[in-house]
Coordinates of C-alpha atoms and ligand atoms in Angstrom, one line a residue:
X1 CA -85.7 115.4 44.0
X2 CA -82.7 115.8 46.3
X3 CA -79.3 114.2 46.0
X4 CA -79.7 113.8 42.3
X5 CA -76.8 114.5 39.8
X6 CA -77.2 117.9 38.1
X7 CA -77.9 116.3 34.7
X8 CA -80.8 114.3 36.1
X9 CA -82.2 117.2 38.1
X10 CA -82.2 119.3 34.9
X11 CA -83.7 116.6 32.8
X12 CA -86.4 116.0 35.4
X13 CA -87.3 119.7 35.4
X14 CA -87.5 119.7 31.6
X15 CA -89.6 116.4 31.6
X16 CA -92.1 117.8 34.1
X17 CA -92.7 120.6 31.6
X18 CA -93.4 118.0 28.9
X19 CA -95.2 115.3 30.9
X20 CA -96.5 117.1 34.0
X21 CA -95.5 116.2 37.6
X22 CA -97.2 112.7 37.4
X23 CA -95.3 111.9 34.2
X24 CA -91.9 111.8 35.9
X25 CA -90.5 110.1 38.9
X26 CA -87.2 110.1 40.7
X27 CA -88.6 108.2 43.7
X28 CA -86.5 105.2 44.7
X29 CA -89.5 102.8 44.6
X30 CA -90.5 103.9 41.0
X31 CA -86.8 103.6 39.9
X32 CA -86.5 100.1 41.4
X33 CA -89.7 99.0 39.8
X34 CA -88.6 100.3 36.4
X35 CA -85.2 98.5 36.7
X36 CA -86.5 94.9 37.0
X37 CA -87.9 92.6 34.4
X38 CA -88.6 88.9 33.8
X39 CA -84.9 87.9 34.2
X40 CA -85.7 86.3 37.5
X41 CA -86.4 83.3 35.3
X42 CA -82.6 82.9 34.9
X43 CA -80.6 81.9 38.0
X44 CA -77.5 83.0 36.0
X45 CA -78.8 86.6 35.6
X46 CA -80.3 86.6 39.1
X47 CA -76.8 85.9 40.6
X48 CA -75.7 89.1 38.9
X49 CA -78.5 91.4 40.0
X50 CA -78.9 94.3 40.5
X51 CA -77.5 95.1 37.1
X52 CA -78.6 98.8 37.0
X53 CA -80.9 101.3 38.6
X54 CA -82.8 104.0 36.8
X55 CA -82.0 107.5 37.9
X56 CA -85.3 108.7 36.6
X57 CA -88.5 107.3 35.1
X58 CA -90.7 109.0 32.5
X59 CA -94.2 108.0 31.6
X60 CA -95.3 109.6 28.3
X61 CA -98.9 108.9 27.2
X62 CA -98.7 109.9 23.5
X63 CA -96.4 109.3 20.6
X64 CA -95.5 113.0 20.5
X65 CA -94.6 112.9 24.2
X66 CA -92.4 109.9 23.5
X67 CA -90.5 111.9 20.9
X68 CA -90.2 115.0 23.1
X69 CA -89.0 112.9 26.1
X70 CA -86.3 111.2 24.0
X71 CA -85.2 114.5 22.6
X72 CA -84.8 116.0 26.0
X73 CA -82.8 113.0 27.3
X74 CA -80.5 113.2 24.3
X75 CA -79.9 116.9 24.9
X76 CA -78.9 116.1 28.4
X77 CA -76.7 113.2 27.3
X78 CA -78.7 110.7 29.4
X79 CA -79.0 107.0 28.4
X80 CA -82.6 105.9 27.6
X81 CA -83.9 102.4 28.3
X82 CA -87.3 101.8 26.9
X83 CA -89.7 99.6 28.8
X84 CA -93.2 98.2 28.0
X85 CA -94.6 95.8 30.6
X86 CA -91.2 94.6 31.8
X87 CA -91.7 90.9 31.1
X88 CA -88.7 90.4 28.9
X89 CA -86.8 87.5 30.4
X90 CA -83.1 88.2 29.5
X91 CA -82.7 91.5 31.3
X92 CA -83.3 93.4 28.1
X93 CA -85.3 96.1 29.9
X94 CA -82.8 96.6 32.8
X95 CA -81.0 100.0 32.6
X96 CA -77.5 98.6 32.7
X97 CA -76.0 102.1 32.7
X98 CA -78.7 103.7 34.8
X99 CA -80.1 106.9 33.3
X100 CA -83.7 107.3 32.1
X101 CA -86.2 104.5 31.9
X102 CA -88.8 105.4 29.3
X103 CA -91.8 103.6 30.6
X104 CA -94.2 103.3 27.7
X105 CA -97.0 101.4 29.5
X106 CA -99.2 104.5 29.7
X107 CA -98.8 105.3 26.0
X108 CA -101.6 102.9 25.1
X109 CA -104.6 102.7 22.8
X110 CA -105.7 101.3 19.4
X111 CA -105.5 104.1 16.9
X112 CA -106.9 102.4 13.8
X113 CA -108.3 99.0 12.7
X114 CA -108.6 98.4 8.9
X115 CA -108.9 95.4 6.6
X116 CA -105.7 93.4 7.3
X117 CA -104.0 96.0 9.6
X118 CA -104.1 97.6 13.0
X119 CA -102.3 100.5 14.5
X120 CA -101.7 100.9 18.2
X121 CA -99.5 103.0 20.5
X122 CA -96.4 101.1 21.8
X123 CA -97.7 100.5 25.3
X124 CA -101.0 98.9 24.3
X125 CA -101.4 95.5 25.9
X126 CA -101.6 92.7 23.3
X127 CA -104.8 91.4 24.8
X128 CA -106.4 94.8 24.0
X129 CA -105.2 94.6 20.4
X130 CA -106.5 91.0 19.9
X131 CA -109.8 92.1 21.3
X132 CA -110.0 95.1 18.9
X133 CA -109.1 92.8 16.0
X134 CA -111.9 90.4 17.0
X135 CA -114.4 93.2 17.1
X136 CA -113.5 93.8 13.4
X137 CA -113.8 90.1 12.5
X138 CA -110.0 89.7 12.4
X139 CA -107.2 88.3 14.5
X140 CA -103.6 89.3 15.3
X141 CA -101.1 87.0 13.4
X142 CA -99.2 86.1 16.6
X143 CA -98.8 87.0 20.2
X144 CA -96.6 85.9 23.1
X145 CA -97.7 83.9 26.1
X146 CA -97.3 87.1 28.0
X147 CA -100.4 88.4 26.3
X148 CA -100.7 91.3 28.8
X149 CA -97.3 92.6 27.7
X150 CA -97.1 95.6 25.4
X151 CA -97.0 95.5 21.6
X152 CA -93.8 97.7 21.6
X153 CA -92.1 95.4 24.0
X154 CA -93.2 92.3 22.1
X155 CA -91.8 93.7 18.8
X156 CA -88.6 94.9 20.4
X157 CA -87.8 92.0 22.8
X158 CA -90.1 89.1 21.9
X159 CA -90.2 86.8 19.0
X160 CA -93.3 84.7 18.7
X161 CA -95.9 82.6 20.3
X162 CA -99.5 81.7 19.6
X163 CA -99.8 81.9 15.8
X164 CA -96.1 81.2 15.1
X165 CA -96.8 77.8 13.6
X166 CA -98.3 79.5 10.6
X167 CA -96.5 82.9 10.8
X168 CA -93.0 82.3 12.3
X169 CA -91.4 85.1 14.2
X170 CA -92.4 88.7 14.6
X171 CA -89.7 89.9 12.2
X172 CA -91.2 87.9 9.3
X173 CA -93.9 90.1 7.9
X174 CA -95.9 90.8 11.0
X175 CA -94.9 94.5 11.2
X176 CA -96.3 96.6 8.4
X177 CA -95.1 100.0 9.6
X178 CA -93.7 101.8 12.6
X179 CA -93.4 105.3 14.0
X180 CA -90.0 105.3 15.6
X181 CA -88.0 107.9 17.5
X182 CA -84.3 108.2 17.0
X183 CA -81.9 109.4 19.7
X184 CA -81.2 112.8 18.3
X185 CA -81.5 116.2 20.0
X186 CA -84.5 117.3 17.8
X187 CA -86.2 113.9 17.8
X188 CA -89.5 113.6 16.0
X189 CA -91.7 110.7 14.9
X190 CA -90.2 108.9 11.9
X191 CA -92.5 106.8 9.8
X192 CA -91.0 103.6 8.3
X193 CA -92.8 101.0 6.3
X194 CA -92.3 97.4 5.1
X195 CA -88.6 96.5 4.8
X196 CA -87.5 99.8 6.4
X197 CA -89.4 98.9 9.5
X198 CA -87.9 95.4 10.1
X199 CA -84.5 96.6 11.4
X200 CA -86.3 98.0 14.5
X201 CA -87.8 94.6 15.3
X202 CA -86.2 92.4 18.0
X203 CA -83.4 94.8 18.6
X204 CA -84.3 95.9 22.2
X205 CA -84.8 99.6 21.2
X206 CA -81.1 100.0 20.4
X207 CA -81.7 101.5 17.0
X208 CA -84.9 103.5 17.8
X209 CA -87.8 103.6 20.1
X210 CA -91.1 102.3 18.7
X211 CA -93.8 104.9 19.5
X212 CA -96.6 103.3 17.4
X213 CA -96.9 100.1 15.4
X214 CA -99.0 99.0 12.5
X215 CA -99.2 95.2 12.4
X216 CA -100.9 92.7 10.1
X217 CA -104.2 91.1 10.8
X218 CA -105.9 88.1 9.2
X219 CA -109.6 87.0 9.1
X220 CA -110.8 85.7 12.4
X221 CA -111.0 81.9 12.6
X222 CA -113.2 79.8 14.8
X223 CA -110.8 78.4 17.3
X224 CA -111.3 75.5 19.8
X225 CA -109.2 74.8 22.9
X226 CA -108.3 71.1 22.9
X227 CA -107.0 69.4 26.1
X228 CA -105.6 65.9 25.9
X229 CA -103.5 63.7 28.1
X230 CA -101.2 60.7 27.6
X231 CA -99.6 57.9 29.7
X232 CA -96.2 58.8 28.4
X233 CA -94.5 62.0 27.2
X234 CA -92.8 60.3 24.2
X235 CA -96.2 59.6 22.6
X236 CA -97.5 63.1 23.5
X237 CA -94.7 64.8 21.6
X238 CA -95.0 62.6 18.6
X239 CA -98.6 63.5 18.3
X240 CA -97.8 67.2 19.0
X241 CA -95.6 67.2 15.9
X242 CA -98.4 65.6 13.8
X243 CA -101.1 68.0 15.0
X244 CA -98.8 70.9 14.3
X245 CA -98.8 69.9 10.6
X246 CA -102.6 69.7 10.3
X247 CA -104.5 72.0 8.0
X248 CA -105.9 74.6 8.8
X249 CA -102.7 75.2 10.7
X250 CA -103.2 75.2 14.5
X251 CA -102.5 78.4 16.4
X252 CA -100.7 76.6 19.2
X253 CA -99.8 73.1 20.2
X254 CA -97.9 72.6 23.6
X255 CA -97.0 69.5 25.6
X256 CA -95.6 68.9 29.0
X257 CA -94.3 66.1 31.2
X258 CA -96.5 65.2 34.2
X259 CA -94.2 67.2 36.6
X260 CA -94.6 70.4 34.5
X261 CA -98.3 69.8 33.9
X262 CA -98.7 69.3 37.7
X263 CA -97.2 72.8 38.3
X264 CA -99.7 74.5 36.0
X265 CA -102.9 76.1 37.5
X266 CA -105.4 73.4 38.3
X267 CA -107.7 72.6 35.3
X268 CA -109.9 69.5 34.7
X269 CA -108.5 69.4 31.2
X270 CA -105.0 68.9 32.7
X271 CA -105.2 65.8 34.8
X272 CA -102.5 65.3 37.5
X273 CA -99.6 62.9 36.9
X274 CA -100.2 62.6 33.1
X275 CA -98.4 64.1 30.2
X276 CA -100.5 67.0 28.9
X277 CA -101.1 68.2 25.4
X278 CA -103.0 71.4 24.8
X279 CA -103.8 73.0 21.5
X280 CA -105.7 75.9 19.9
X281 CA -107.0 74.5 16.7
X282 CA -109.4 75.5 14.0
X283 CA -112.9 74.0 14.4
X284 CA -112.3 72.2 11.1
X285 CA -109.3 70.3 12.5
X286 CA -110.8 69.1 15.8
X287 CA -111.9 65.7 14.4
X288 CA -108.5 65.0 12.8
X289 CA -106.6 66.1 15.9
X290 CA -108.8 64.0 18.2
X291 CA -108.3 61.0 15.9
X292 CA -104.5 61.4 16.1
X293 CA -104.6 61.6 19.9
X294 CA -106.9 58.6 20.3
X295 CA -105.1 56.4 17.8
X296 CA -101.9 56.9 19.8
X297 CA -103.6 55.8 23.0
X298 CA -104.2 59.3 24.4
X299 CA -107.3 60.8 25.9
X300 CA -109.1 63.9 24.7
X301 CA -110.0 65.5 28.0
X302 CA -112.0 68.5 26.7
X303 CA -112.7 70.6 23.7
X304 CA -113.8 74.2 24.6
X305 CA -114.7 77.2 22.6
X306 CA -114.5 80.9 23.3
X307 CA -111.7 83.5 23.1
X308 CA -111.0 83.2 26.8
X309 CA -110.0 79.5 26.4
X310 CA -107.6 80.3 23.6
X311 CA -106.1 83.1 25.7
X312 CA -105.8 80.8 28.7
X313 CA -104.0 78.1 26.7
X314 CA -101.7 80.8 25.3
X315 CA -100.9 82.0 28.8
X316 CA -99.7 78.5 29.9
X317 CA -97.5 78.0 26.8
X318 CA -93.9 78.9 25.9
X319 CA -92.0 80.0 29.0
X320 CA -95.0 79.8 31.3
X321 CA -94.8 76.1 32.4
X322 CA -91.2 76.8 33.4
X323 CA -92.2 79.9 35.3
X324 CA -94.9 77.9 37.1
X325 CA -92.4 75.1 37.9
X326 CA -90.0 77.7 39.3
X327 CA -92.8 79.2 41.4
X328 CA -93.5 75.7 42.9
X329 CA -89.8 75.4 43.9
X330 CA -88.0 78.8 43.9
X331 CA -84.3 78.9 43.1
X332 CA -84.1 75.2 42.0
X333 CA -84.4 75.3 38.2
X334 CA -82.9 76.9 35.1
X335 CA -84.0 76.6 31.5
X336 CA -82.6 77.1 28.0
X337 CA -84.4 77.5 24.7
X338 CA -84.0 74.5 22.3
X339 CA -85.2 73.5 18.8
X340 CA -85.1 70.6 16.5
X341 CA -86.7 67.3 15.6
X342 CA -84.3 65.6 18.0
X343 CA -86.5 67.0 20.8
X344 CA -89.0 64.4 19.7
X345 CA -86.8 61.7 18.1
X346 CA -84.2 61.6 20.8
X347 CA -86.1 62.9 23.9
X348 CA -84.5 60.5 26.4
X349 CA -81.0 61.7 25.4
X350 CA -82.2 65.4 25.5
X351 CA -83.5 64.8 29.1
X352 CA -80.3 63.2 30.1
X353 CA -78.1 66.2 29.3
X354 CA -78.9 68.0 32.6
X355 CA -79.8 66.6 36.0
X356 CA -83.6 66.7 36.3
X357 CA -83.9 67.5 32.6
X358 CA -87.5 68.3 31.6
X359 CA -88.7 69.5 28.2
X360 CA -91.7 71.8 27.6
X361 CA -92.3 71.7 23.8
X362 CA -94.2 73.7 21.2
X363 CA -95.1 72.6 17.7
X364 CA -93.8 74.7 14.8
X365 CA -94.2 74.1 11.0
X366 CA -90.6 73.0 10.3
X367 CA -89.2 71.7 13.6
X368 CA -90.4 71.8 17.2
X369 CA -89.0 74.3 19.7
X370 CA -89.0 74.1 23.5
X371 CA -87.7 75.1 26.9
X372 CA -85.4 72.6 28.5
X373 CA -85.4 72.9 32.3
X374 CA -83.0 71.3 34.7
X375 CA -81.9 71.5 38.3
X376 CA -79.5 74.5 38.6
X377 CA -76.0 74.1 40.0
X378 CA -73.8 76.4 38.1
X379 CA -73.6 78.5 35.0
X380 CA -70.6 76.4 33.8
X381 CA -72.8 73.2 34.0
X382 CA -75.5 75.0 32.0
X383 CA -73.1 76.0 29.3
X384 CA -71.3 72.6 29.1
X385 CA -74.7 71.1 28.2
X386 CA -74.8 73.2 24.9
X387 CA -72.2 71.1 23.2
X388 CA -73.9 67.9 24.3
X389 CA -77.2 69.1 22.9
X390 CA -75.6 70.1 19.6
X391 CA -74.1 66.7 19.3
X392 CA -77.6 65.1 19.3
X393 CA -79.0 67.7 16.9
X394 CA -80.6 70.2 19.2
X395 CA -80.2 73.9 18.5
X396 CA -79.8 76.1 21.6
X397 CA -80.5 79.7 22.3
X398 CA -79.0 81.0 25.5
X399 CA -81.6 83.0 27.6
X400 CA -79.0 84.1 30.2
X401 CA -77.5 87.0 28.3
X402 CA -79.0 90.4 27.5
X403 CA -77.2 91.2 24.3
X404 CA -79.1 91.7 21.0
X405 CA -78.4 88.6 19.0
X406 CA -80.6 89.2 15.9
X407 CA -79.1 91.0 12.9
X408 CA -76.4 92.6 15.0
X409 CA -74.3 94.0 12.1
X410 CA -77.4 95.6 10.5
X411 CA -78.5 97.1 13.9
X412 CA -75.0 98.5 14.5
X413 CA -75.0 100.1 11.0
X414 CA -78.5 101.6 11.5
X415 CA -77.7 102.9 15.0
X416 CA -74.7 104.9 13.7
X417 CA -77.2 107.4 12.3
X418 CA -80.2 106.8 14.6
X419 CA -78.3 106.8 17.9
X420 CA -75.0 108.6 17.2
X421 CA -74.2 109.1 20.9
X422 CA -74.9 105.5 21.9
X423 CA -77.8 106.5 24.3
X424 CA -80.4 103.9 23.4
X425 CA -80.6 101.0 25.8
X426 CA -76.9 101.3 26.6
X427 CA -75.0 98.0 27.1
X428 CA -77.4 95.8 25.0
X429 CA -75.8 96.1 21.5
X430 CA -72.3 94.7 21.6
X431 CA -69.9 96.8 19.5
X432 CA -72.0 99.9 19.8
X433 CA -70.4 103.2 20.5
X434 CA -70.6 103.8 24.3
X435 CA -72.7 106.6 25.6
X436 CA -70.9 109.9 25.1
X437 CA -72.0 111.4 28.4
X438 CA -72.9 109.4 31.4
X439 CA -75.4 110.8 34.0
Ligands
FAD1 C1 -93.1 83.7 31.7 C2 -92.7 84.4 30.4 C3 -93.2 83.9 29.2 C4 -92.8 84.5 28.0 N1 -93.3 84.1 26.8 C5 -93.0 84.6 25.7 C6 -93.5 84.2 24.4 O1 -94.4 83.3 24.4 N2 -93.0 84.8 23.3 C7 -92.1 85.8 23.3 O2 -91.7 86.3 22.2 N3 -91.6 86.2 24.5 C8 -92.0 85.7 25.6 N4 -91.5 86.2 26.8 C9 -90.6 87.3 26.8 C10 -91.4 88.7 26.9 O3 -92.5 88.5 27.8 C11 -92.0 89.1 25.6 O4 -91.0 89.3 24.8 C12 -92.9 90.3 25.8 O5 -93.7 90.5 24.7 C13 -92.1 91.6 26.1 O6 -93.1 92.7 26.2 P1 -92.9 93.7 27.4 O7 -94.0 94.8 27.1 O8 -93.0 93.1 28.7 O9 -91.5 94.3 27.0 P2 -90.3 94.7 28.0 O10 -89.9 93.5 28.8 O11 -90.7 95.9 28.8 O12 -89.2 95.1 26.9 C14 -88.6 94.1 26.1 C15 -87.5 94.8 25.4 O13 -88.0 95.7 24.4 C16 -87.5 97.0 24.7 N5 -88.7 97.9 24.5 C17 -89.8 97.9 25.2 N6 -90.7 98.7 24.6 C18 -90.1 99.3 23.5 C19 -90.4 100.2 22.5 N7 -91.7 100.7 22.5 N8 -89.5 100.5 21.6 C20 -88.3 100.0 21.6 N9 -87.9 99.1 22.5 C21 -88.8 98.7 23.5 C22 -87.0 97.0 26.1 O14 -86.0 97.9 26.4 C23 -86.5 95.6 26.2 O15 -85.2 95.5 25.6 C24 -91.9 85.6 28.0 C25 -91.4 86.1 29.2 C26 -91.8 85.5 30.4 C27 -91.2 86.0 31.7

């Protein structure tokens, strides 16, 4: 621990007392690992890297240790960037102002499973939670395609995924209660329930660190993984919208152009050079979905059962086809997040907005959403496309900035009391009081 600023050396010594030698690191390799996330998906953010480097990394393993670690950092005036699995793709987990990275990936474990609810430590992988729910004859309402990511990270940085057709986003009734830690010198676990818990969701830890979460479960359904293919993408996405409206509501319906489908891991259910449609549907909806596919001239390639098939389909949904595309040709592509019926009804115009435009699409109850990829030339060209998309009725979310963009005013108001010195994930909440003391 040489050449460290005094503040960090003193904090490190205190944290070793709380977490033990193995619970704290100031090694460069650990600090670099803790300072990177999934923002490599954005060439615009990649051009700006490195955006920050942790001075110190802490690995609490219990909720109590999380509180004690936060309290110690606050007493030393050191900024705290929480981190789950580090898959967030807008740089949300990068410590923009250095300081402490609070790595919660070792604070894991399902604490309780009851009828309609499950409680887990923040670092618990979502796959572990889904499995625990299954063992109790239940299922999690939703999970991201990064199913190995942490529940705390998904609640703080993510928004939805498998299950969102029926249940929307993770700030819409998914969270029943949280044990959070505020950035105050005598921090303890604060239990918040119902409406009081929602302001901590999707705000990147800027109003409080989630130490433990209680989420809603529902009765387990018998799911099938359906693989279909089409000659043309236009037909595939029309059918996707109809399958998304079937009852019982599908858990996931995704579709890709042949070029994106070709980039996915090889699977006989995803034939090369054809538009691919993949769905997780209730066994009771398989016949209706198959009929919609075949009536439109598509082919049902396979219908598979088993939780592993559902998980596999989830893990090639949402941002993943874009990630596979980028892996196949590094540095070439960018993507933005898009929404609206125009994605189906005006697909040729949508594709024409960017050179090499390619849509990956997901069914939702009201309007489809998707990731629109294109060949990257400059940030300016990416941003110029936003107005063109708006003109054809496509809503855009910019995945190339790391600011909290959900309930900003509410989060600012809450953080006045929960983070009075501005130490929580510094730089992510615009308008927040800057950190009082910098390490
Ligand atoms: C290929 C790819 C696919 C993706 N697919 C989806 C998807 O389908 N749906 C979706 O919603 N997202 C998706 N994402 C984004 C991201 O993976 C998810 O949001 C994921 O659930 C984040 O979890 P994590 O554990 O990796 O969190 P991290 O990346 O570690 O953290 C995310 C944010 O939450 C904060 N944070 C982490 N833990 C806590 C905590 N305990 N308390 C307070 N703040 C905390 C971090 O500071 C950061 O701001 C995808 C990303 C990639 C790269």
